[in-house]
Amino acid sequence: MSIKTLSTTPYDDQKPGTSGLRKRVTHFQQPHYVENFIQSLFDCLPGKEGQTLVIGGDGRYFNDSVIETAIRMAAANGFGKVLVGRGGILSTPAASHIIRHYGAFGGIVLSASHNPGGPDGDFGIKYNIGNGGPAPERITDAVYARSREIERYHIVEGGTVDFSGPGAFALDGMAIEVIDSIADYAALMETLFDFDAIRSLFASGFTMRFDAMHAVTGPYAREIIEGRLGAPHGTVVNGVPLPDFGGAHPDPNLVHAKELYDLLMGPDAPDFGAASDGDGDRNLIIGRNRFVTPSDSLALLAANAHLAPGYKRGLAGIARSMPTSAAADRVAEKLGIEMHETPTGWKYFGNLLDAGRVTICGEESAGTGSDHVREKDGLWAVLLWLNILAVRRQSVDAIVREHWATYGRNYYSRHDYEEVDAAAANGVMDALRARLPRLEVEGFGGRAIALADDFAYTDPVDGSVATGQGIRIGFADGSRIVFRLSGTGTVGATLRIYLERFEPPHGRHDRDTQEALADLIGLADALSDIRQKTGRAAPTVIT
Ligand code: G16
């Protein structure tokens, strides 16, 4: 066993996106691609010597191999200890909790989230800092810069690295502890939610289906929902994590979780349906005959959080990503608490959470979470919903309708054009950007435009600035269209169009969403000329 320093040549495409470096597995399998990125990261972490690093991933294809490489490189780069998930598995929120709970220096989380897995699927590497949250841009920018000049990496060769079962061992002087994160995570959930109340809800005959989509949440959901909360065996389906997610796309939306959606809309619907994604940080919430949009879910959770013991003292504030609907803003206004609008990416919530300025955060991309960790947390959202249902003893549909009657309804939808030619997608954005200065003056399609800009954000805690975060076009009546390029795709570009229209408390809340947004959809098409510029007749995914 010895530390080797091996020479390498840089790649020029290791720029982390919205959430770490995501590429096809085959891309990561290029010679030294993984080693280059991990060494670039370690080179940008002063003070790591002797510290503890958490390593784990969502169990997708290539997870084991990269975990072994990361452990060998951590030992060669002077870390004192590695905490690794049993079998290499840690959900993203559990990894965040483990980093915080054990006071680790940081963590490497291997996941491409909701993207498909398998030899031809996607892979990803992300670094989380000591607060448990995704590394801020100053770190990811430094890693990218380093990756463009790297010439060598350090690795321990020889010795055995076996993280298949619990235990502790050492590699060239670095301690390695294989941990089972499920118990730690479940214990944290017990501090936040009224498990007795939820147990009585299930005991009263309440029915649920949780679709773990053959992804990382399965074992956590089985332990908590079926084990500790007493839901009948079989409540959690697709609960065994598979390296290729059973060939499916572990994205809990209406397209990829269609079976769950159909069940909840059908004659044999359980009371409550939920799903989580590849690495367990996203969630989908569907009541019997009622899909809850992620933006509405954020607002509803914020308005009802006080019903759960962990939040009974109220919320310090709420934060949402810019493209998320303004439904939560109305709740913050009523509660008289701070509301923050940040760029897309959970990393932008970190400072606000650390500073105690917000308690709950959420994004339209099916992510909600709180200050209990520094990542979004799929199972947390499901448990908060269950806690609310256990206290209110109303259906999801009734709770949603009551919310709209109080706050009004933000009709909301996202239209995605996936795997579009990158030049064409950039062309759409550039043309829109060029029109911005005229739009506020001239309006469009006979509509007055109140706001037309490319979203920029100044972090109120550390003053850091993020620009170019998406084109916002706000109409005088409160409607809004946002155009943005995704930062998580791995092939070509994904263009997202976010559409939102506000219907006041006493307005019509029972319209079909696409129909209620039809005029905005037409305006978005006309403004962007997207069909002609991309050659696409329609969006790939509508959520
Ligand atoms: C990641 C980020 C989220 C972001 C989402 C969508 O989620 O953590 O904050 O909202 O991507 O990003 P984009 O619109 O750029 O594709 P995940 O679940 O993929 O890690």
Coordinates of C-alpha atoms and ligand atoms in Angstrom, one line a residue:
M1 CA 0.0 0.0 0.0
S2 CA 1.5 3.3 -1.0
I3 CA 0.6 6.9 -2.0
K4 CA 1.3 7.4 -5.7
T5 CA 1.4 10.7 -7.6
L6 CA 0.3 10.1 -11.2
S7 CA 0.5 12.5 -14.0
T8 CA -2.6 13.5 -16.0
T9 CA -3.8 16.0 -18.6
P10 CA -6.7 18.4 -18.0
Y11 CA -10.2 18.2 -19.5
D12 CA -11.8 21.5 -20.3
D13 CA -15.4 20.6 -19.5
Q14 CA -15.5 20.0 -15.8
K15 CA -17.6 23.0 -14.9
P16 CA -20.2 22.1 -12.3
G17 CA -23.7 23.1 -13.2
T18 CA -26.8 23.8 -11.1
S19 CA -25.9 20.9 -8.8
G20 CA -22.4 19.5 -9.4
L21 CA -20.7 17.9 -12.4
R22 CA -23.2 15.8 -14.4
K23 CA -22.3 13.9 -17.5
R24 CA -23.0 10.6 -19.2
V25 CA -21.4 7.6 -17.4
T26 CA -19.4 7.0 -20.5
H27 CA -18.0 10.5 -20.3
F28 CA -16.9 10.0 -16.7
Q29 CA -15.3 6.7 -17.8
Q30 CA -12.7 8.5 -19.9
P31 CA -9.1 8.0 -18.5
H32 CA -8.6 9.9 -15.3
Y33 CA -11.8 12.0 -15.7
V34 CA -13.0 11.2 -12.2
E35 CA -9.5 11.5 -10.7
N36 CA -9.0 14.9 -12.3
F37 CA -12.2 16.3 -10.9
I38 CA -11.7 14.9 -7.4
Q39 CA -8.1 16.1 -7.2
S40 CA -9.1 19.5 -8.5
L41 CA -11.6 19.6 -5.7
F42 CA -9.2 18.5 -3.0
D43 CA -6.7 21.1 -4.3
C44 CA -9.2 23.8 -3.6
L45 CA -9.9 22.7 0.0
P46 CA -7.4 24.3 2.3
G47 CA -7.5 22.9 5.9
K48 CA -8.6 19.5 4.9
E49 CA -5.6 17.7 6.5
G50 CA -6.7 15.3 9.3
Q51 CA -10.4 16.2 8.8
T52 CA -13.4 14.0 8.2
L53 CA -15.0 13.6 4.7
V54 CA -18.4 12.0 4.1
I55 CA -18.7 9.9 0.9
G56 CA -21.8 8.3 -0.5
G57 CA -24.1 8.3 -3.5
D58 CA -27.5 7.3 -4.8
G59 CA -26.4 3.7 -5.7
R60 CA -26.6 4.3 -9.5
Y61 CA -24.3 2.5 -11.9
F62 CA -20.6 3.5 -11.4
N63 CA -21.3 4.6 -7.8
D64 CA -19.1 1.8 -6.2
S65 CA -16.2 2.4 -8.5
V66 CA -16.1 6.2 -7.9
I67 CA -16.5 5.8 -4.2
E68 CA -13.5 3.5 -4.0
T69 CA -11.5 6.1 -6.1
A70 CA -12.6 8.9 -3.8
I71 CA -11.7 7.0 -0.7
R72 CA -8.2 6.2 -2.1
M73 CA -7.7 9.8 -3.1
A74 CA -8.9 11.1 0.2
A75 CA -6.4 9.0 2.0
A76 CA -3.6 10.2 -0.3
N77 CA -4.6 13.8 0.1
G78 CA -4.4 13.9 3.9
F79 CA -7.9 13.5 5.2
G80 CA -8.0 11.9 8.6
K81 CA -11.2 10.0 8.3
V82 CA -13.9 9.0 5.8
L83 CA -17.5 8.2 6.7
V84 CA -19.0 6.2 3.9
G85 CA -22.6 5.0 3.5
R86 CA -23.1 1.2 3.7
G87 CA -22.9 -0.2 0.2
G88 CA -21.8 3.3 -0.8
I89 CA -25.4 4.5 -0.4
L90 CA -26.4 7.8 1.1
S91 CA -29.4 9.8 0.0
T92 CA -28.6 13.4 -0.6
P93 CA -30.5 14.7 2.4
A94 CA -29.0 12.0 4.6
A95 CA -25.5 12.9 3.4
S96 CA -26.3 16.5 4.4
H97 CA -27.4 15.4 7.8
I98 CA -24.4 13.1 8.3
I99 CA -22.0 16.0 7.5
R100 CA -23.7 18.2 10.0
H101 CA -24.3 15.6 12.7
Y102 CA -20.8 14.3 12.8
G103 CA -19.2 17.7 12.3
A104 CA -17.5 16.6 9.1
F105 CA -15.4 19.0 6.9
G106 CA -17.5 18.2 3.9
G107 CA -18.8 15.5 1.7
I108 CA -18.7 14.0 -1.8
V109 CA -22.2 13.1 -3.0
L110 CA -22.3 11.0 -6.1
S111 CA -25.6 11.4 -8.0
A112 CA -27.1 12.6 -11.1
S113 CA -30.3 13.1 -9.2
H114 CA -33.5 12.5 -11.2
N115 CA -31.5 11.7 -14.4
P116 CA -31.6 8.1 -15.7
G117 CA -28.9 5.7 -14.6
G118 CA -27.1 2.6 -16.0
P119 CA -24.1 2.2 -18.3
D120 CA -25.7 4.5 -20.8
G121 CA -27.3 6.8 -18.2
D122 CA -26.0 9.7 -16.3
F123 CA -23.6 10.2 -13.4
G124 CA -22.6 13.1 -11.2
I125 CA -20.2 14.3 -8.5
K126 CA -21.1 17.1 -6.1
Y127 CA -19.2 18.5 -3.2
N128 CA -21.0 19.7 0.0
I129 CA -19.4 22.0 2.5
G130 CA -19.3 21.7 6.3
N131 CA -22.8 23.2 6.8
G132 CA -24.1 20.1 4.8
G133 CA -25.1 22.2 1.8
P134 CA -23.9 22.3 -1.8
A135 CA -20.6 24.1 -2.3
P136 CA -21.2 27.8 -3.2
E137 CA -20.0 29.2 -6.6
R138 CA -16.7 30.5 -5.2
I139 CA -15.7 26.9 -4.6
T140 CA -17.1 25.4 -7.8
D141 CA -15.6 28.1 -9.8
A142 CA -12.2 27.5 -8.2
V143 CA -12.5 23.7 -8.8
Y144 CA -13.3 24.4 -12.5
A145 CA -10.3 26.7 -12.9
R146 CA -8.1 24.1 -11.2
S147 CA -9.4 21.3 -13.4
R148 CA -8.2 23.2 -16.5
E149 CA -4.6 23.1 -15.4
I150 CA -4.3 19.9 -13.4
E151 CA -1.2 17.8 -14.1
R152 CA -1.2 15.2 -11.4
Y153 CA -3.3 13.4 -8.8
H154 CA -2.6 11.5 -5.6
I155 CA -4.0 8.1 -4.8
V156 CA -3.4 5.2 -2.5
E157 CA -2.7 2.0 -4.4
G158 CA -3.0 -1.4 -2.9
G159 CA -4.9 -2.5 0.3
T160 CA -8.6 -3.4 0.4
V161 CA -11.5 -1.0 0.4
D162 CA -14.7 -2.8 1.3
F163 CA -17.7 -0.7 2.2
S164 CA -20.3 -3.4 1.6
G165 CA -21.1 -4.0 5.3
P166 CA -20.8 -1.9 8.5
G167 CA -17.5 -1.7 10.2
A168 CA -14.3 0.3 10.5
F169 CA -10.9 -0.1 8.9
A170 CA -7.9 2.0 7.8
L171 CA -6.2 2.8 4.5
D172 CA -2.7 4.1 4.7
G173 CA -3.4 5.7 8.1
M174 CA -6.8 7.2 7.2
A175 CA -9.7 5.8 9.2
I176 CA -12.7 4.6 7.3
E177 CA -16.1 4.0 9.0
V178 CA -18.9 2.4 7.1
I179 CA -22.2 3.8 8.5
D180 CA -25.8 3.0 8.2
S181 CA -27.4 6.5 7.7
I182 CA -31.0 5.3 7.9
A183 CA -31.1 5.2 11.7
D184 CA -29.5 8.6 12.0
Y185 CA -31.9 10.1 9.4
A186 CA -35.0 8.5 11.0
A187 CA -34.0 9.8 14.4
L188 CA -33.8 13.3 13.0
M189 CA -37.3 13.0 11.5
E190 CA -38.6 11.9 14.9
T191 CA -37.5 15.2 16.3
L192 CA -39.4 17.2 13.7
F193 CA -42.7 15.3 13.3
D194 CA -45.4 13.9 15.5
F195 CA -44.9 10.2 14.8
D196 CA -47.7 9.2 17.3
A197 CA -50.2 11.4 15.4
I198 CA -49.2 9.9 12.0
R199 CA -49.3 6.4 13.5
S200 CA -52.9 7.0 14.6
L201 CA -53.7 8.3 11.1
F202 CA -52.6 5.1 9.5
A203 CA -54.3 3.1 12.3
S204 CA -57.6 4.8 11.4
G205 CA -57.4 3.3 7.9
F206 CA -55.7 6.1 6.0
T207 CA -54.1 4.7 2.9
M208 CA -51.0 5.8 1.0
R209 CA -48.7 4.8 -1.8
F210 CA -45.0 5.9 -1.8
D211 CA -43.2 5.2 -5.0
A212 CA -39.5 5.1 -4.3
M213 CA -38.8 4.6 -8.1
H214 CA -36.2 2.0 -7.4
A215 CA -34.0 4.8 -6.2
V216 CA -32.2 5.6 -2.9
T217 CA -35.2 6.5 -0.8
G218 CA -36.7 3.0 -0.7
P219 CA -34.9 1.7 2.4
Y220 CA -35.4 5.0 4.3
A221 CA -39.1 5.1 3.4
R222 CA -39.6 1.4 4.4
E223 CA -38.0 2.0 7.7
I224 CA -39.9 5.2 8.5
I225 CA -43.3 4.8 6.8
E226 CA -43.9 1.1 7.1
G227 CA -41.6 0.5 10.1
R228 CA -41.9 3.4 12.5
L229 CA -45.2 4.8 11.4
G230 CA -47.0 1.5 11.0
A231 CA -48.3 1.9 7.4
P232 CA -49.2 -1.5 5.9
H233 CA -46.4 -3.5 4.2
G234 CA -46.6 -2.7 0.5
T235 CA -47.3 1.0 1.1
V236 CA -43.8 1.7 -0.3
V237 CA -43.5 0.4 -3.8
N238 CA -40.3 0.0 -6.0
G239 CA -38.4 0.2 -2.7
V240 CA -35.3 -1.7 -3.8
P241 CA -32.6 0.7 -5.1
L242 CA -31.3 -0.5 -8.5
P243 CA -28.2 0.7 -10.4
D244 CA -30.3 1.6 -13.4
F245 CA -33.5 2.4 -11.5
G246 CA -35.2 -0.6 -13.2
G247 CA -34.6 1.1 -16.5
A248 CA -36.9 4.0 -15.6
H249 CA -36.4 7.7 -15.2
P250 CA -36.3 8.4 -11.4
D251 CA -37.9 11.8 -11.8
P252 CA -41.0 12.2 -9.7
N253 CA -43.1 14.2 -12.1
L254 CA -46.4 13.6 -13.9
V255 CA -44.6 12.0 -16.9
H256 CA -42.2 9.7 -15.1
A257 CA -44.4 8.9 -12.1
K258 CA -47.5 8.5 -14.3
E259 CA -48.5 5.2 -12.8
L260 CA -48.7 6.8 -9.4
Y261 CA -50.6 9.7 -10.9
D262 CA -53.1 7.4 -12.7
L263 CA -53.7 5.4 -9.5
L264 CA -54.4 8.6 -7.5
M265 CA -56.9 9.8 -10.1
G266 CA -58.6 6.4 -10.5
P267 CA -61.4 4.6 -8.7
D268 CA -59.1 2.7 -6.3
A269 CA -57.0 5.7 -5.3
P270 CA -55.5 5.7 -1.8
D271 CA -55.8 8.9 0.3
F272 CA -52.3 10.0 -0.4
G273 CA -49.6 9.4 -3.0
A274 CA -46.0 10.5 -3.0
A275 CA -42.7 9.8 -4.8
S276 CA -39.1 10.7 -4.5
D277 CA -36.2 10.9 -7.0
G278 CA -32.9 9.2 -7.7
D279 CA -31.0 10.6 -4.7
G280 CA -34.0 11.3 -2.5
D281 CA -34.1 15.1 -2.4
R282 CA -37.1 15.7 -4.7
N283 CA -40.8 14.9 -3.9
L284 CA -44.1 14.5 -5.7
I285 CA -47.3 15.0 -3.7
I286 CA -50.7 13.8 -5.0
G287 CA -53.8 13.5 -3.0
R288 CA -56.8 11.5 -4.2
N289 CA -57.9 13.4 -7.3
R290 CA -55.6 16.3 -6.5
F291 CA -52.1 16.8 -7.8
V292 CA -50.3 19.4 -5.8
T293 CA -47.8 21.5 -7.8
P294 CA -44.4 21.8 -6.1
S295 CA -44.9 25.6 -5.8
D296 CA -48.3 25.1 -4.1
S297 CA -46.8 22.4 -1.9
L298 CA -44.2 24.9 -0.7
A299 CA -46.9 27.4 0.1
L300 CA -49.1 24.8 1.9
L301 CA -46.3 23.4 3.9
A302 CA -45.2 26.9 5.0
A303 CA -48.8 27.8 6.0
N304 CA -49.3 24.6 8.0
A305 CA -45.8 23.9 9.3
H306 CA -46.7 25.0 12.8
L307 CA -48.8 21.9 13.1
A308 CA -45.6 19.8 13.3
P309 CA -43.7 19.9 16.6
G310 CA -40.4 20.9 14.9
Y311 CA -41.9 24.1 13.6
K312 CA -44.5 24.9 16.2
R313 CA -42.7 28.1 17.1
G314 CA -43.3 29.4 13.6
L315 CA -41.0 30.2 10.6
A316 CA -38.3 32.8 10.4
G317 CA -38.8 33.2 6.7
I318 CA -39.4 31.4 3.4
A319 CA -37.2 31.3 0.3
R320 CA -38.0 30.1 -3.1
S321 CA -36.1 29.9 -6.4
M322 CA -37.0 32.7 -8.9
P323 CA -39.0 30.5 -11.3
T324 CA -41.1 29.0 -8.5
S325 CA -44.6 30.5 -8.3
A326 CA -45.3 33.4 -5.9
A327 CA -47.8 31.2 -3.9
A328 CA -45.4 31.1 -1.0
D329 CA -45.0 34.9 -1.0
R330 CA -48.6 35.3 -0.1
V331 CA -48.2 33.0 2.9
A332 CA -45.1 34.9 4.0
E333 CA -46.9 38.2 3.7
K334 CA -49.8 36.9 5.8
L335 CA -47.4 35.5 8.5
G336 CA -45.4 38.8 8.4
I337 CA -42.1 37.0 7.8
E338 CA -39.2 37.4 5.4
M339 CA -39.5 36.2 1.8
H340 CA -36.5 35.6 -0.5
E341 CA -36.4 35.0 -4.2
T342 CA -33.1 33.3 -5.2
P343 CA -31.6 31.8 -8.4
T344 CA -32.3 28.2 -9.2
G345 CA -30.1 25.8 -7.2
W346 CA -30.3 24.8 -3.6
K347 CA -26.8 26.2 -2.9
Y348 CA -28.4 29.7 -2.9
F349 CA -30.5 28.9 0.2
G350 CA -27.4 27.9 2.3
N351 CA -26.5 31.4 3.6
L352 CA -30.1 32.3 4.4
L353 CA -30.6 29.1 6.3
D354 CA -27.3 29.4 8.2
A355 CA -28.1 33.0 9.1
G356 CA -31.4 31.9 10.5
R357 CA -33.3 34.1 8.1
V358 CA -35.4 31.4 6.6
T359 CA -36.8 28.1 7.9
I360 CA -38.5 26.6 4.8
C361 CA -37.3 26.7 1.2
G362 CA -38.7 25.3 -2.0
E363 CA -38.4 25.1 -5.7
E364 CA -40.7 24.4 -8.6
S365 CA -38.5 21.5 -9.6
A366 CA -40.1 19.4 -6.9
G367 CA -37.8 20.3 -4.0
T368 CA -38.8 21.4 -0.6
G369 CA -36.8 21.4 2.6
S370 CA -36.0 23.2 5.9
D371 CA -33.2 24.2 8.2
H372 CA -33.0 20.6 9.5
V373 CA -30.4 19.9 6.7
R374 CA -28.9 22.0 3.9
E375 CA -30.4 20.1 1.0
K376 CA -33.9 19.7 -0.2
D377 CA -35.4 16.6 1.3
G378 CA -38.1 14.4 -0.4
L379 CA -39.1 12.3 2.6
W380 CA -39.1 15.3 4.9
A381 CA -41.8 16.9 2.6
V382 CA -43.8 13.7 2.6
L383 CA -43.6 13.4 6.4
L384 CA -44.6 17.1 6.9
W385 CA -47.6 16.5 4.7
L386 CA -48.5 13.4 6.7
N387 CA -48.2 15.3 9.9
I388 CA -50.5 18.0 8.6
L389 CA -53.0 15.4 7.4
A390 CA -52.8 13.7 10.7
V391 CA -53.7 16.9 12.6
R392 CA -56.2 18.4 10.1
R393 CA -58.0 15.1 9.2
Q394 CA -59.1 16.5 5.9
S395 CA -58.3 15.3 2.4
V396 CA -55.4 16.8 0.5
D397 CA -58.0 18.2 -2.0
A398 CA -59.9 19.9 0.8
I399 CA -56.7 21.4 2.3
V400 CA -55.6 22.7 -1.2
R401 CA -59.0 24.2 -1.9
E402 CA -59.1 25.9 1.4
H403 CA -55.7 27.3 0.8
W404 CA -56.7 28.8 -2.5
A405 CA -59.8 30.3 -1.0
T406 CA -57.7 32.0 1.5
Y407 CA -54.6 33.1 -0.5
G408 CA -55.8 32.8 -4.1
R409 CA -54.5 30.3 -6.7
N410 CA -51.3 30.6 -8.8
Y411 CA -52.0 28.6 -11.9
Y412 CA -48.6 27.3 -12.8
S413 CA -46.9 25.0 -15.3
R414 CA -43.4 24.4 -16.7
H415 CA -42.9 23.5 -20.4
D416 CA -39.5 21.8 -21.1
Y417 CA -37.8 21.5 -24.4
E418 CA -35.2 18.8 -23.7
E419 CA -32.0 17.9 -25.6
V420 CA -32.4 20.8 -27.9
D421 CA -29.4 21.8 -30.0
A422 CA -27.3 24.0 -27.7
A423 CA -26.7 26.7 -30.3
A424 CA -30.5 26.9 -31.0
A425 CA -31.3 27.2 -27.3
N426 CA -28.8 29.9 -26.8
G427 CA -30.2 31.6 -29.8
V428 CA -33.6 31.7 -28.2
M429 CA -32.2 33.2 -25.0
D430 CA -30.0 35.7 -26.8
A431 CA -32.8 37.0 -28.9
L432 CA -35.1 37.4 -25.9
R433 CA -32.3 39.2 -24.0
A434 CA -31.9 41.6 -26.9
R435 CA -35.6 42.4 -26.7
L436 CA -35.8 43.1 -23.0
P437 CA -35.1 46.8 -23.0
R438 CA -38.1 47.4 -25.4
L439 CA -40.6 45.1 -23.8
E440 CA -41.4 47.2 -20.7
V441 CA -41.9 50.2 -23.0
E442 CA -43.9 48.6 -25.8
G443 CA -45.6 45.7 -24.1
F444 CA -46.3 42.6 -26.1
G445 CA -49.4 41.1 -27.8
G446 CA -51.5 44.0 -26.5
R447 CA -50.4 43.3 -22.9
A448 CA -48.7 45.8 -20.7
I449 CA -45.4 44.5 -19.3
A450 CA -44.4 45.5 -15.8
L451 CA -41.0 43.8 -15.6
A452 CA -38.6 42.4 -18.2
D453 CA -35.2 41.5 -17.0
D454 CA -32.5 38.9 -16.8
F455 CA -32.7 37.9 -13.1
A456 CA -29.7 38.8 -11.0
Y457 CA -29.4 38.1 -7.2
T458 CA -27.3 39.7 -4.5
D459 CA -27.0 37.4 -1.5
P460 CA -28.1 39.5 1.5
V461 CA -25.8 37.6 3.8
D462 CA -22.4 37.7 2.0
G463 CA -23.1 40.1 -0.8
S464 CA -22.1 37.7 -3.5
V465 CA -23.8 38.3 -6.9
A466 CA -25.2 35.9 -9.4
T467 CA -26.2 37.2 -12.8
G468 CA -27.9 35.8 -15.9
Q469 CA -30.2 33.6 -13.9
G470 CA -33.2 33.5 -16.3
I471 CA -35.4 35.9 -18.3
R472 CA -38.4 37.2 -16.4
I473 CA -41.3 38.8 -18.1
G474 CA -44.0 40.0 -15.7
F475 CA -47.3 41.3 -16.9
A476 CA -49.3 44.1 -15.3
D477 CA -51.9 41.7 -14.0
G478 CA -49.4 39.6 -12.1
S479 CA -49.0 36.9 -14.7
R480 CA -45.4 35.9 -15.5
I481 CA -43.4 34.0 -18.1
V482 CA -39.8 32.9 -17.3
F483 CA -37.3 31.5 -19.8
R484 CA -34.3 29.7 -18.5
L485 CA -31.7 27.1 -19.6
S486 CA -31.4 24.1 -17.3
G487 CA -28.1 23.5 -15.6
T488 CA -28.6 19.8 -15.0
G489 CA -29.0 18.3 -18.4
T490 CA -26.2 16.2 -19.9
V491 CA -27.0 16.3 -23.6
G492 CA -27.5 19.4 -25.7
A493 CA -29.5 22.1 -23.8
T494 CA -32.9 22.0 -22.0
L495 CA -35.0 25.1 -22.4
R496 CA -37.5 25.7 -19.7
I497 CA -40.5 28.0 -19.9
Y498 CA -42.3 28.7 -16.6
L499 CA -45.8 30.1 -16.8
E500 CA -47.8 31.5 -14.0
R501 CA -51.2 33.3 -13.6
F502 CA -52.7 34.5 -10.3
E503 CA -56.4 34.0 -9.6
P504 CA -57.5 35.9 -6.5
P505 CA -59.2 34.2 -3.5
H506 CA -62.7 34.6 -4.8
G507 CA -61.9 33.8 -8.4
R508 CA -62.3 30.5 -10.3
H509 CA -59.9 27.9 -8.9
D510 CA -61.2 24.8 -10.7
R511 CA -60.0 25.4 -14.2
D512 CA -57.7 23.1 -16.1
T513 CA -54.1 24.5 -15.6
Q514 CA -53.1 24.4 -19.3
E515 CA -56.4 26.0 -20.3
A516 CA -56.0 28.7 -17.6
L517 CA -52.6 29.4 -19.0
A518 CA -53.4 29.1 -22.7
D519 CA -53.0 32.8 -23.4
L520 CA -49.6 32.9 -21.7
I521 CA -48.5 29.8 -23.5
G522 CA -49.4 31.5 -26.8
L523 CA -47.5 34.7 -25.8
A524 CA -44.4 32.7 -24.7
D525 CA -44.4 30.9 -28.1
A526 CA -44.7 34.2 -30.0
L527 CA -42.2 36.1 -27.9
S528 CA -39.5 33.4 -28.2
D529 CA -40.2 32.0 -31.6
I530 CA -39.2 28.8 -29.9
R531 CA -40.8 26.3 -32.4
Q532 CA -39.1 27.8 -35.4
K533 CA -35.7 28.4 -33.7
T534 CA -35.5 24.9 -32.2
G535 CA -37.4 22.9 -34.8
R536 CA -39.6 21.5 -32.0
A537 CA -43.4 21.4 -32.5
A538 CA -44.1 21.0 -28.8
P539 CA -42.5 20.7 -25.4
T540 CA -41.0 17.3 -24.4
V541 CA -42.3 17.5 -20.9
I542 CA -45.2 19.5 -19.4
T543 CA -45.4 19.6 -15.6
Ligands
G16_1 C1 -31.0 20.5 -9.0 C2 -30.8 21.6 -8.0 C3 -32.1 22.3 -7.8 C4 -32.6 22.8 -9.1 C5 -32.8 21.7 -10.0 C6 -33.2 22.1 -11.4 O1 -31.9 19.6 -8.4 O2 -30.4 21.1 -6.7 O3 -31.8 23.4 -6.9 O4 -33.9 23.4 -8.9 O5 -31.5 21.0 -10.1 O6 -32.2 22.7 -12.1 P1 -32.3 23.0 -13.6 O7 -33.6 23.7 -13.8 O8 -31.0 23.8 -13.8 O9 -32.2 21.7 -14.4 P2 -31.4 18.0 -8.5 O10 -32.6 17.3 -7.8 O11 -31.3 17.7 -9.9 O12 -30.2 18.0 -7.7

